[in-house]
Tab-separated table of C-alpha atoms in Angstrom:
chain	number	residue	atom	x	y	z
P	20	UNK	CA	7.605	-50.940	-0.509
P	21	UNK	CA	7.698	-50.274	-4.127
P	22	UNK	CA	4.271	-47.676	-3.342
P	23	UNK	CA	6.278	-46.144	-0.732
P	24	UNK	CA	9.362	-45.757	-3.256
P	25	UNK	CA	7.058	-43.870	-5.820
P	26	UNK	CA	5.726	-41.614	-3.685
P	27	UNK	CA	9.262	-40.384	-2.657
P	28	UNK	CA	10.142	-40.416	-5.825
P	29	UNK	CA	6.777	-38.021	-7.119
P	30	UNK	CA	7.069	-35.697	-3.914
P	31	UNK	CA	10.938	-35.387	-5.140
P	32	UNK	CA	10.187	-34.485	-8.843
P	33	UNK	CA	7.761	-31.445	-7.484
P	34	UNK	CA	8.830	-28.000	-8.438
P	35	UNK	CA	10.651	-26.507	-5.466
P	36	UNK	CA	8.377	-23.326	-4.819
P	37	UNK	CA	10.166	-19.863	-3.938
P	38	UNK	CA	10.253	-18.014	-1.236
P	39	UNK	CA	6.956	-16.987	0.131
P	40	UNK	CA	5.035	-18.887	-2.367
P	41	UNK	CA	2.728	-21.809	-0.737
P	42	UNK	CA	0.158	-23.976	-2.670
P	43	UNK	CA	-2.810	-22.742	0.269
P	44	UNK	CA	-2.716	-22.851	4.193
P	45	UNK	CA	-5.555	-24.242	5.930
P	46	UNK	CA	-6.522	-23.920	9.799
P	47	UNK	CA	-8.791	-26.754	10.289
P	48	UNK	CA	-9.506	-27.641	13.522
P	49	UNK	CA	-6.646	-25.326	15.002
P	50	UNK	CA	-7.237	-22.696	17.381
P	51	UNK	CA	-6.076	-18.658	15.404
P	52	UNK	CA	-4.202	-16.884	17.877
P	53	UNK	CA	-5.302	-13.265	19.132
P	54	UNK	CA	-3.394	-10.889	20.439
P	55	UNK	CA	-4.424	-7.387	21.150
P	56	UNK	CA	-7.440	-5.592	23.299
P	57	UNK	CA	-10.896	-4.172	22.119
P	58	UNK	CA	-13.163	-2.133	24.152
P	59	UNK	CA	-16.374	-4.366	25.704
P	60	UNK	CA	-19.253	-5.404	22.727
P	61	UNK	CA	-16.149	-4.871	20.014
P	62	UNK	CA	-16.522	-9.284	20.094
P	63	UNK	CA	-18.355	-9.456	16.839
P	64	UNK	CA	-15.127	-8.776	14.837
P	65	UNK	CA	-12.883	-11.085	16.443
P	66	UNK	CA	-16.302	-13.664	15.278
P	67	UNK	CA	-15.789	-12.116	12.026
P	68	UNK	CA	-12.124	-12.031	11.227
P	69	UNK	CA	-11.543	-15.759	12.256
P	70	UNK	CA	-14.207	-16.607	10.529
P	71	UNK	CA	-12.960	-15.051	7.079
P	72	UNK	CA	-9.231	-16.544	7.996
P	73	UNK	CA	-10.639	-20.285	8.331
P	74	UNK	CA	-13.122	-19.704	5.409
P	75	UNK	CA	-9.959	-18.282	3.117
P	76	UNK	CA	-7.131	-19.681	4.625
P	77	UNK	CA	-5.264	-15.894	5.642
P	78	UNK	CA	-2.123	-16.629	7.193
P	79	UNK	CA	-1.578	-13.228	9.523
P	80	UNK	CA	-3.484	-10.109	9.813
P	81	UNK	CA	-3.909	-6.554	11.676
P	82	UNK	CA	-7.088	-5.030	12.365
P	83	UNK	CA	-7.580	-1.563	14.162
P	84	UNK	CA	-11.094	0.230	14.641
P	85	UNK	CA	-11.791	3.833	15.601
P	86	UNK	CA	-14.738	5.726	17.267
P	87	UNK	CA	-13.988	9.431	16.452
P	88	UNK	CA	-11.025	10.068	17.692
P	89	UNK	CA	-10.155	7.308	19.742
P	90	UNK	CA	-8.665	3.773	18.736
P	91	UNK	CA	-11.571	1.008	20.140
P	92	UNK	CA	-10.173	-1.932	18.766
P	93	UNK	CA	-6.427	-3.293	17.536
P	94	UNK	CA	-5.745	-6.532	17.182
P	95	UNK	CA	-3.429	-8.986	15.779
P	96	UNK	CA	-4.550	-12.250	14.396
P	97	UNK	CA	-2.698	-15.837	12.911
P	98	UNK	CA	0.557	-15.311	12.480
P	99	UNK	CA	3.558	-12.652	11.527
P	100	UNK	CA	5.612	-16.022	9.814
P	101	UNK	CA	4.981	-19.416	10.126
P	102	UNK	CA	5.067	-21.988	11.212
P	103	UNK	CA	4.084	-20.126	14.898
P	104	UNK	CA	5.350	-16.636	15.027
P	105	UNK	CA	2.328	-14.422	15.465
P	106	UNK	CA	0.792	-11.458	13.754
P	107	UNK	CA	0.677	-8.949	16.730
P	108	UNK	CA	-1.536	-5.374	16.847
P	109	UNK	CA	2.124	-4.025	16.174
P	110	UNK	CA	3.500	-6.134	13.487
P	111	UNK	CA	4.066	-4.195	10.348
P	112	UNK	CA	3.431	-5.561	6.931
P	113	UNK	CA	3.065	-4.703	3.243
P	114	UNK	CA	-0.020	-3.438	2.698
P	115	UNK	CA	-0.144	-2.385	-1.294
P	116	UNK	CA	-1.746	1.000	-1.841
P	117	UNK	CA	-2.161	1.900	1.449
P	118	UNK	CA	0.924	3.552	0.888
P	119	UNK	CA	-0.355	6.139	-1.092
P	120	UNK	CA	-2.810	7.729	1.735
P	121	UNK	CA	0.188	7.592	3.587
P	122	UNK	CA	2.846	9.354	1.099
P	123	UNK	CA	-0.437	11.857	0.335
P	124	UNK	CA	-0.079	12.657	4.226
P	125	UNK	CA	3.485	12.783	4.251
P	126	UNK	CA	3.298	15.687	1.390
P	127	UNK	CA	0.100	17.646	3.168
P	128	UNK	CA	2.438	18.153	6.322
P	129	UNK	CA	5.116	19.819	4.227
P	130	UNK	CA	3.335	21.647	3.016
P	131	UNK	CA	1.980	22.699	6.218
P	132	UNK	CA	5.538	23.548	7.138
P	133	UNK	CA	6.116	25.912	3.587
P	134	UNK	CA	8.265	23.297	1.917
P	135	UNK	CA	5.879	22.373	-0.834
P	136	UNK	CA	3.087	23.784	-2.755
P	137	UNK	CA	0.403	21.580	-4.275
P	138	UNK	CA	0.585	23.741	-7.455
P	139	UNK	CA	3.882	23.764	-8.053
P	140	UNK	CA	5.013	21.540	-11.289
P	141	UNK	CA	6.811	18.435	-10.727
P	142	UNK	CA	9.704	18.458	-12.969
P	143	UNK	CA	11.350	21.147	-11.749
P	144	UNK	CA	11.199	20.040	-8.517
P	145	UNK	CA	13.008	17.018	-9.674
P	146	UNK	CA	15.928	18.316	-10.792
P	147	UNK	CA	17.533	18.585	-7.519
P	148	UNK	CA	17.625	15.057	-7.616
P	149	UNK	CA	18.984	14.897	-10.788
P	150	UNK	CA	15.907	13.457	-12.259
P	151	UNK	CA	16.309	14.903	-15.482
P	152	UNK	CA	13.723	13.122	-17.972
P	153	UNK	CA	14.248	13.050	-22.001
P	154	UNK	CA	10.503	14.040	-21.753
P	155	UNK	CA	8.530	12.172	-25.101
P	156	UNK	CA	5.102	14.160	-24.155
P	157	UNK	CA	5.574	17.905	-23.321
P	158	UNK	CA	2.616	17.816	-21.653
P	159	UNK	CA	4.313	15.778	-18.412
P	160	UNK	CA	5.957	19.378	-18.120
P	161	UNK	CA	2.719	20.597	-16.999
P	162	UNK	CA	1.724	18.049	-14.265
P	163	UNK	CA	1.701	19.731	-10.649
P	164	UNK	CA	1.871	17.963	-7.373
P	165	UNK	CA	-1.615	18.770	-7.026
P	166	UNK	CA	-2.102	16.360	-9.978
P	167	UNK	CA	-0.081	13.372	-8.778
P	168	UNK	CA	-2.012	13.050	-5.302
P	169	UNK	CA	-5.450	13.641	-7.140
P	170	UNK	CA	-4.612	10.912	-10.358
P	171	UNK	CA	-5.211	13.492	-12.928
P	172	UNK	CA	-1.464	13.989	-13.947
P	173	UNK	CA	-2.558	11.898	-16.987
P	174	UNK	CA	-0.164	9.398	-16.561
P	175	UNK	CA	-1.370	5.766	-17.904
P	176	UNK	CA	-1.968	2.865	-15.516
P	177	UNK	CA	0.994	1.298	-16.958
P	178	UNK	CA	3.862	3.608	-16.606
P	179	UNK	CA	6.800	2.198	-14.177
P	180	UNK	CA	6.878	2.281	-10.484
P	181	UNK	CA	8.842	-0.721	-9.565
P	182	UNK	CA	11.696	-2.842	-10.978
P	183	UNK	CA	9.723	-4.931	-13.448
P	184	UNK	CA	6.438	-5.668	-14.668
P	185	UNK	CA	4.871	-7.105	-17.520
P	186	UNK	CA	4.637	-3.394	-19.369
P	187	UNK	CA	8.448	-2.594	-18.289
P	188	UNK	CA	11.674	-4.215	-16.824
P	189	UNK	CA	13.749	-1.495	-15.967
P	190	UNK	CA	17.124	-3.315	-15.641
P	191	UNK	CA	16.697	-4.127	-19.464
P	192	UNK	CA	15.338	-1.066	-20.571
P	193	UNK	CA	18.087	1.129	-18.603
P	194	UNK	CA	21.048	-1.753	-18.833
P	195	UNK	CA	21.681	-1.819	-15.381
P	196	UNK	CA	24.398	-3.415	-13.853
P	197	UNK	CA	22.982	-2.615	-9.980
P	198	UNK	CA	19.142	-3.274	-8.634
P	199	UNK	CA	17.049	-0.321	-10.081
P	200	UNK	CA	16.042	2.225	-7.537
P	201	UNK	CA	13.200	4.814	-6.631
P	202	UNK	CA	14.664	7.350	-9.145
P	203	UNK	CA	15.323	5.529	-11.679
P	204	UNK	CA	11.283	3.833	-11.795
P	205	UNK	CA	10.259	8.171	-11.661
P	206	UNK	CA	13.112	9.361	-14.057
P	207	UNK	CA	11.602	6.108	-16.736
P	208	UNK	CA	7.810	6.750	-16.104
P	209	UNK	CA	8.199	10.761	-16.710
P	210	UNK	CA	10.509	9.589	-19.758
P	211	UNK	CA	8.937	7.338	-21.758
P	212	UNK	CA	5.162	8.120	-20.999
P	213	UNK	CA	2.577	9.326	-23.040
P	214	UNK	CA	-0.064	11.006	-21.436
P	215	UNK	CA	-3.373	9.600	-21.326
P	216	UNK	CA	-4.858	12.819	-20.813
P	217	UNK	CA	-3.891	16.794	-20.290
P	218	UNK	CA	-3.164	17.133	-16.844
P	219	UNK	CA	-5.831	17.789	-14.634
P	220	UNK	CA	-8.679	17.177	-16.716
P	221	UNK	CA	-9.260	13.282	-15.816
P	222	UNK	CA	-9.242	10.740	-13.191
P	223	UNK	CA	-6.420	7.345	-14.313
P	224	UNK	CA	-4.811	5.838	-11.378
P	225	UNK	CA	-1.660	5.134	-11.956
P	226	UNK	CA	0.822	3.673	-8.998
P	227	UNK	CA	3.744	5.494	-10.823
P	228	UNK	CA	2.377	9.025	-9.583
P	229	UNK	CA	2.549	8.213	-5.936
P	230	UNK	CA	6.088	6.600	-6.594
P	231	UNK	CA	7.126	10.146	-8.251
P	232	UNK	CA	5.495	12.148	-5.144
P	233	UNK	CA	7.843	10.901	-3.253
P	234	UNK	CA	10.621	11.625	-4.741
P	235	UNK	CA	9.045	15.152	-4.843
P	236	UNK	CA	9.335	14.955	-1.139
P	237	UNK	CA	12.816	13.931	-0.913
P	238	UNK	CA	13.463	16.986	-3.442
P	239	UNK	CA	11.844	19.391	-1.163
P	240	UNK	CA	12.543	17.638	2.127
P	241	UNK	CA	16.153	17.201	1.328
P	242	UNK	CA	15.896	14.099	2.675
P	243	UNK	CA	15.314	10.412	1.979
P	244	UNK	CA	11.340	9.396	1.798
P	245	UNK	CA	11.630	6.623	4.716
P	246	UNK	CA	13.715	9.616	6.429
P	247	UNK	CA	10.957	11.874	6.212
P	248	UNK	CA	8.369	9.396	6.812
P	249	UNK	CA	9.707	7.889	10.419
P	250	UNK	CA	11.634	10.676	11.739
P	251	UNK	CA	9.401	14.053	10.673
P	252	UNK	CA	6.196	13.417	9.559
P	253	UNK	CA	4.595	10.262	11.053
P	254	UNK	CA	5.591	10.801	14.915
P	255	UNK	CA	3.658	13.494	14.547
P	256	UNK	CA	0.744	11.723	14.104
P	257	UNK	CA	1.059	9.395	17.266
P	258	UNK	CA	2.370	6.687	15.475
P	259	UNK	CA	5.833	5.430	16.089
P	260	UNK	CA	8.534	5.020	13.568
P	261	UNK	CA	8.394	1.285	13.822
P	262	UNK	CA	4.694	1.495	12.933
P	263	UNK	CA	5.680	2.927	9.420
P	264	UNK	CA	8.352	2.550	7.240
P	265	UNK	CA	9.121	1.748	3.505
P	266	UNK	CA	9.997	-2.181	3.080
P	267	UNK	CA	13.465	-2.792	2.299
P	268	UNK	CA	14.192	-5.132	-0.918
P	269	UNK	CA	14.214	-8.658	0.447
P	270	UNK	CA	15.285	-11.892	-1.104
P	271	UNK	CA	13.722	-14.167	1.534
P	272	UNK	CA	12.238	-14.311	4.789
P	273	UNK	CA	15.676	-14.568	6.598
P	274	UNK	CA	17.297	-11.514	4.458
P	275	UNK	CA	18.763	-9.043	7.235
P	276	UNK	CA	17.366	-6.355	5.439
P	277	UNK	CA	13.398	-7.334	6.945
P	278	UNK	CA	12.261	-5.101	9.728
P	279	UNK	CA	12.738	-6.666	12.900
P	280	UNK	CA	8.566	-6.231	13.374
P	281	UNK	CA	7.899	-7.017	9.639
P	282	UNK	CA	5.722	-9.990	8.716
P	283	UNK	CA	7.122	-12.995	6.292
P	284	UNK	CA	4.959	-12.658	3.007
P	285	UNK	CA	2.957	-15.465	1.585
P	286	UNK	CA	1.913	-15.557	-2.109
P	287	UNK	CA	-0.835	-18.171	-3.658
P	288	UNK	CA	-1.034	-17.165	-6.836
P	289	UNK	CA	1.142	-18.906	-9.605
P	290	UNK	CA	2.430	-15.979	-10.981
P	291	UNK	CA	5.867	-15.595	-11.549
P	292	UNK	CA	8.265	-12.737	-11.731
P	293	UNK	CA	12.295	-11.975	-12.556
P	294	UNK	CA	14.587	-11.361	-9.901
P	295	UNK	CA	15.245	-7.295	-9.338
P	296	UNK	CA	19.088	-8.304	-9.387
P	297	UNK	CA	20.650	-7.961	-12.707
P	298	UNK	CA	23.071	-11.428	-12.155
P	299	UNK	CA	19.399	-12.712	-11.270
P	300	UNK	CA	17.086	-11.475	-13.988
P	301	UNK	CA	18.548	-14.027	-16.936
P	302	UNK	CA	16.816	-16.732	-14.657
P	303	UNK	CA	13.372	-15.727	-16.378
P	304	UNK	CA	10.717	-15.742	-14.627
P	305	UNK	CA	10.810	-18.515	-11.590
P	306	UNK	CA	11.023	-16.118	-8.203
P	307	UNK	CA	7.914	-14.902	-5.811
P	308	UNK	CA	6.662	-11.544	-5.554
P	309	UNK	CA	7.703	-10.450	-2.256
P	310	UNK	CA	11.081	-11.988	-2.595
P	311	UNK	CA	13.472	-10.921	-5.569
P	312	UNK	CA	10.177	-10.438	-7.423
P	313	UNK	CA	9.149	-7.191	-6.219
P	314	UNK	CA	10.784	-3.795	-5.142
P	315	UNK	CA	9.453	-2.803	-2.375
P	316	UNK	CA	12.130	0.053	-2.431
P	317	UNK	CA	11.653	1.572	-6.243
P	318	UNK	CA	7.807	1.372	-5.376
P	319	UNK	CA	7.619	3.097	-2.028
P	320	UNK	CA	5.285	5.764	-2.344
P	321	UNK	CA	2.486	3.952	-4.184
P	322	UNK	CA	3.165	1.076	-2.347
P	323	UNK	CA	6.439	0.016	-1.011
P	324	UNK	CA	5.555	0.758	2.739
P	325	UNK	CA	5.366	-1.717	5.418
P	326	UNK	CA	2.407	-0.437	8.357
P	327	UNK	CA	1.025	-1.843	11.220
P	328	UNK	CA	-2.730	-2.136	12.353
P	329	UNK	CA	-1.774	0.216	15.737
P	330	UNK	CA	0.118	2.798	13.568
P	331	UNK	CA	-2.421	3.165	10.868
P	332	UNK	CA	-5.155	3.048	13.485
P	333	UNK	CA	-3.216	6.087	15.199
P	334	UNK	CA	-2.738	8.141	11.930
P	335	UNK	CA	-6.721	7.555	11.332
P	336	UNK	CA	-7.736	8.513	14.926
P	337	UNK	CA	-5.509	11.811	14.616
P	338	UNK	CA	-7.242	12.621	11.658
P	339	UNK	CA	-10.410	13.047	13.318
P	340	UNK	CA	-8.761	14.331	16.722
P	341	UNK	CA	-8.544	17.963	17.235
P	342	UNK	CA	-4.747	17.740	17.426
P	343	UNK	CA	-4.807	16.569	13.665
P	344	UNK	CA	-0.866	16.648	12.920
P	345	UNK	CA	-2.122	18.363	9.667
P	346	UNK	CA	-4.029	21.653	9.161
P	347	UNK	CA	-7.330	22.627	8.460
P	348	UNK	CA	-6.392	23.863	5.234
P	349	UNK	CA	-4.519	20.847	4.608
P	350	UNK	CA	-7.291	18.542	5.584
P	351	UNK	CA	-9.877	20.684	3.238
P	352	UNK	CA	-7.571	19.613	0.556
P	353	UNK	CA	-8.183	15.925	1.476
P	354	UNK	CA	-12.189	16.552	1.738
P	355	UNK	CA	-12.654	19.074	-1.383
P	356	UNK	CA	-13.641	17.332	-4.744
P	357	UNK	CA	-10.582	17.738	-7.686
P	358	UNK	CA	-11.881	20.341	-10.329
P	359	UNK	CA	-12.761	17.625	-13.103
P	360	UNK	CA	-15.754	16.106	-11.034
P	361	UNK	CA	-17.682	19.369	-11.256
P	362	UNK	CA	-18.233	18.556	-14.731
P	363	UNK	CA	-19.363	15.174	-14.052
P	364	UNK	CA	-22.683	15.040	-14.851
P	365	UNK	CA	-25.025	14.141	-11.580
P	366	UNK	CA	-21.772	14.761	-9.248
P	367	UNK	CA	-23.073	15.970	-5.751
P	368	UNK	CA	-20.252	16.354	-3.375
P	369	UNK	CA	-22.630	15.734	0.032
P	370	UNK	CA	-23.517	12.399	-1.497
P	371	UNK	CA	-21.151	11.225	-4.659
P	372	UNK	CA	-17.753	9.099	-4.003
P	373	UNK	CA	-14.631	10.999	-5.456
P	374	UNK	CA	-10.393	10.506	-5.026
P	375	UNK	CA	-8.763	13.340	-3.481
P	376	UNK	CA	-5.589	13.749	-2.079
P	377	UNK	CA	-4.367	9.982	-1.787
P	378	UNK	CA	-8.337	9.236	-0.436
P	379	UNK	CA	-11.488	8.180	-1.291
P	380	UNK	CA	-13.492	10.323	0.447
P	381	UNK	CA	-17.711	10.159	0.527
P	382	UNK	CA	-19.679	12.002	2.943
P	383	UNK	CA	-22.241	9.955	4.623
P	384	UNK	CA	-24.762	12.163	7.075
P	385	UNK	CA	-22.593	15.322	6.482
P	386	UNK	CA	-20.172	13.738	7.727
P	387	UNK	CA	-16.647	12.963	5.549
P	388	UNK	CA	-15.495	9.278	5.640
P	389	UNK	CA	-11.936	8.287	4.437
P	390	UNK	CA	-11.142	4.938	2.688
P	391	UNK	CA	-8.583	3.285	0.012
P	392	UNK	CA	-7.534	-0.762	-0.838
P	393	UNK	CA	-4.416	-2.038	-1.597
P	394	UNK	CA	-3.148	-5.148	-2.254
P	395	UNK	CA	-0.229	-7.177	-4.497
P	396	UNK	CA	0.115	-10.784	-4.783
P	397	UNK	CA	1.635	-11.195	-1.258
P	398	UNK	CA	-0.308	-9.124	0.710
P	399	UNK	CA	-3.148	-6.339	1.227
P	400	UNK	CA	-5.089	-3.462	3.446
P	401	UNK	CA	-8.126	-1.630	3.699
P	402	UNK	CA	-9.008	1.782	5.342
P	403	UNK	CA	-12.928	1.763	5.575
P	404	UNK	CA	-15.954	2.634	7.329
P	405	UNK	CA	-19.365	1.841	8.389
P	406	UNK	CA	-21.791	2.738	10.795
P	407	UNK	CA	-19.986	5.735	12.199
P	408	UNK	CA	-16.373	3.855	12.659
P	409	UNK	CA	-13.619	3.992	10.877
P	410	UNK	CA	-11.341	0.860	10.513
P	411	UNK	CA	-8.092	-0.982	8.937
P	412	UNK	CA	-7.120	-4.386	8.415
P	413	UNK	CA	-3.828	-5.505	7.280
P	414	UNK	CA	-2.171	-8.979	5.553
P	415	UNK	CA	0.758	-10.550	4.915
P	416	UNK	CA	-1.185	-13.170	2.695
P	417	UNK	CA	-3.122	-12.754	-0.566
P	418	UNK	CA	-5.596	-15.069	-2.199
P	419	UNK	CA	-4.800	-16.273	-5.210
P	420	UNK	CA	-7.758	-15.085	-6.914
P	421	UNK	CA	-11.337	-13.135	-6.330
P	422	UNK	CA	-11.839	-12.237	-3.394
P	423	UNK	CA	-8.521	-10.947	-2.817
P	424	UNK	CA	-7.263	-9.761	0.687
P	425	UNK	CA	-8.555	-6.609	0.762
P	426	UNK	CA	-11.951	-7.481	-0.196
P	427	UNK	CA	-12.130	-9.979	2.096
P	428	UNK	CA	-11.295	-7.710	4.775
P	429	UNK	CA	-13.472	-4.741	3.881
P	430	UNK	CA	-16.376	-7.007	4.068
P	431	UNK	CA	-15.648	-8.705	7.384
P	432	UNK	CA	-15.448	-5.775	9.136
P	433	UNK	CA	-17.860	-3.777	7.101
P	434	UNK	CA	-20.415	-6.607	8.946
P	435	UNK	CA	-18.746	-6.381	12.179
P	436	UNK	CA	-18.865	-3.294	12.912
P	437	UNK	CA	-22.320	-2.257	12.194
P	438	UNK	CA	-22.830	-5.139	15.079
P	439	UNK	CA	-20.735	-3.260	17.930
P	440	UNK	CA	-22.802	-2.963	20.647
């Protein structure tokens, strides 16, 4: 009795954790549900996935494979929330930077449709937001849009793109009274920034200049980015709206404000983060990422958006579809190497890796192969390739330390593919 009485007593005194923060989740001996379909000798990657679930203990995750221009494989796997609600093909979750191939796409299709110009410079633009920055480096009145989808504005890796991180907590540093928003992380990056670089000359990636492109397309779009991103520009790549859309701010699982097909996030790491709401943020440091720790909303460009493993693997097959939703010229901007590499010594576009246009692009065989990672502490995605396929996986789960999501991902299927029969 008095054994039992301590142990209630020690499980009572643990730290309550918050929302979507678990100690680890281990399958054991359970089965991992699949959902989904794959074309016949596609079996190695379901082999692969589960085994990288039960070796890491991934909670939910999306995995979509194409052959040219067709989708082989797209699958769900584990589960959307727990404790049973599972991670379907069409179950959308935070995916980190995977946003920012997205937003680049977004932007190539208007300009496709005259509205923007890759050249243009990015202040100017602003201003019809009202985005007026007290500009400490005149050389941010030189960065283009070409510049912000390349990483070459010259931004540093630290300027703001969400509502607080270690280098900035906008709610303090703008003494807010209401959650900080998308404009307000652009207006304070442009502001207070100095420029690692002249524009154009150098390769920094820094989230904040996907976070500004998109309010460059809201500018020019005259529309809201999640706007332009469901209803205009995505559809057209055979994806539906509820495939892709920026993640509202959420304060836990149950908030109203999660997408009807959006995962539940799951964070293992220990960090800890203030709470985007002002009343919140005097609490210090004691809520999750995903929820109250992280806005989604401020960050959406560079990687606010919420996708699913059948929308992304639509938007990768149309890519290499002759009905590409963007235009040749447009996808020549994706596949042509950013001015600065030609003075890299040794750079050979046919065989050397280089960032263009929201992508890494490498050409393998004379033929151009797209990828980018992304990943925060509660989830994570990888566009890849291998052995002539092209392929995405998606998580609502992160590890808490090397390997992280991605990784773990990238090299899964990286195996399993090159074993498709």
């Amino acid at each position: 009795m008095i054994a039992l009485i301590a142990a209630t007593l020690f499980v009572e005194r643990q730290p309550k954790l918050p929302a979507g923060v678990i100690e680890s989740y281990v399958w054991g001996s359970r089965q991992i549900p699949i959902h989904g379909n794959g074309h016949p000798g596609t079996e190695a990657i379901d082999f692969a996935i589960v085994d990288a679930m039960r070796k890491y203990g991934i909670v939910g995750c999306g995995v979509s494979v194409c052959k040219d221009d067709a989708v082989i494989y797209c699958k769900g796997f584990g589960y959307a929330e727990l404790p049973d609600k599972p991670f379907l093909p069409t179950t959308a979750t935070r995916c980190g930077s995977i946003a920012k191939p997205v937003t680049a796409l977004c932007a190539l299709y208007l300009m496709d449709r005259g509205g923007l110009k890759l050249d243009d410079k990015v202040i100017p633009i602003l201003s019809a937001l009202g985005i007026v920055p007290k500009i400490v480096d005149e050389r941010v009145r030189e960065i283009t849009v070409r510049e912000l989808m390349d990483h070459t504005s010259g931004l540093p890796a630290g300027a703001t793109y969400t509502a607080w991180r270690p280098e900035r907590n906008l709610i303090e540093a703008l003494k807010l009274d209401r959650k900080p928003n998308a404009k307000d992380a652009a207006l304070d990056a442009l502001s207070n920034s100095h420029l690692q670089s002249a524009p154009g000359t150098h390769f920094q990636y820094a989230n904040a200049n996907f976070a500004i492109l998109a309010r460059v397309i809201e500018a020019r779009s005259k529309m809201t980015y999640d706007e332009y991103l469901t209803r205009v520009a995505i559809p057209k790549f055979g994806a539906p709206s509820s495939s892709v859309f920026v993640s509202r701010d959420q304060v836990s699982p149950a908030d109203p404000a999660r997408n009807p097909n959006e995962a539940a996030y799951y964070q293992t790491s220990a960090d800890r983060f203030p709470s985007f709401i002002p009343e919140e943020a005097s609490e210090g440091q004691v809520f999750g990422e995903a929820y109250r720790g992280y806005s989604s909303e401020c960050a959406d460009g560079a990687g606010g958006i919420a996708i699913s493993a059948s929308g992304l693997g639509k938007i990768l097959a149309n890519l290499r579809s002759r009905q590409c939703a963007i235009s040749r010229d447009a996808v020549n901007e994706i596949l042509t190497p950013p001015a600065h590499y030609l003075h890299e010594k040794g750079f050979d576009r046919n065989r050397s890796g280089y960032y263009s246009k929201g992508f890494n692009v490498r050409f393998s065989g004379g033929v151009p192969w797209i990828s980018h990672g992304g990943m925060t502490l509660h989830c994570g995605g990888i566009i890849g390739y291998n052995a002539g396929y092209q392929f995405a996986g998606l998580s609502n789960w992160n590890n808490s330390r090397s390997p992280f999501v991605d990784a773990i991902l990238d090299r899964a299927l990286t195996e399993a593919v090159a074993k498709i029969r």
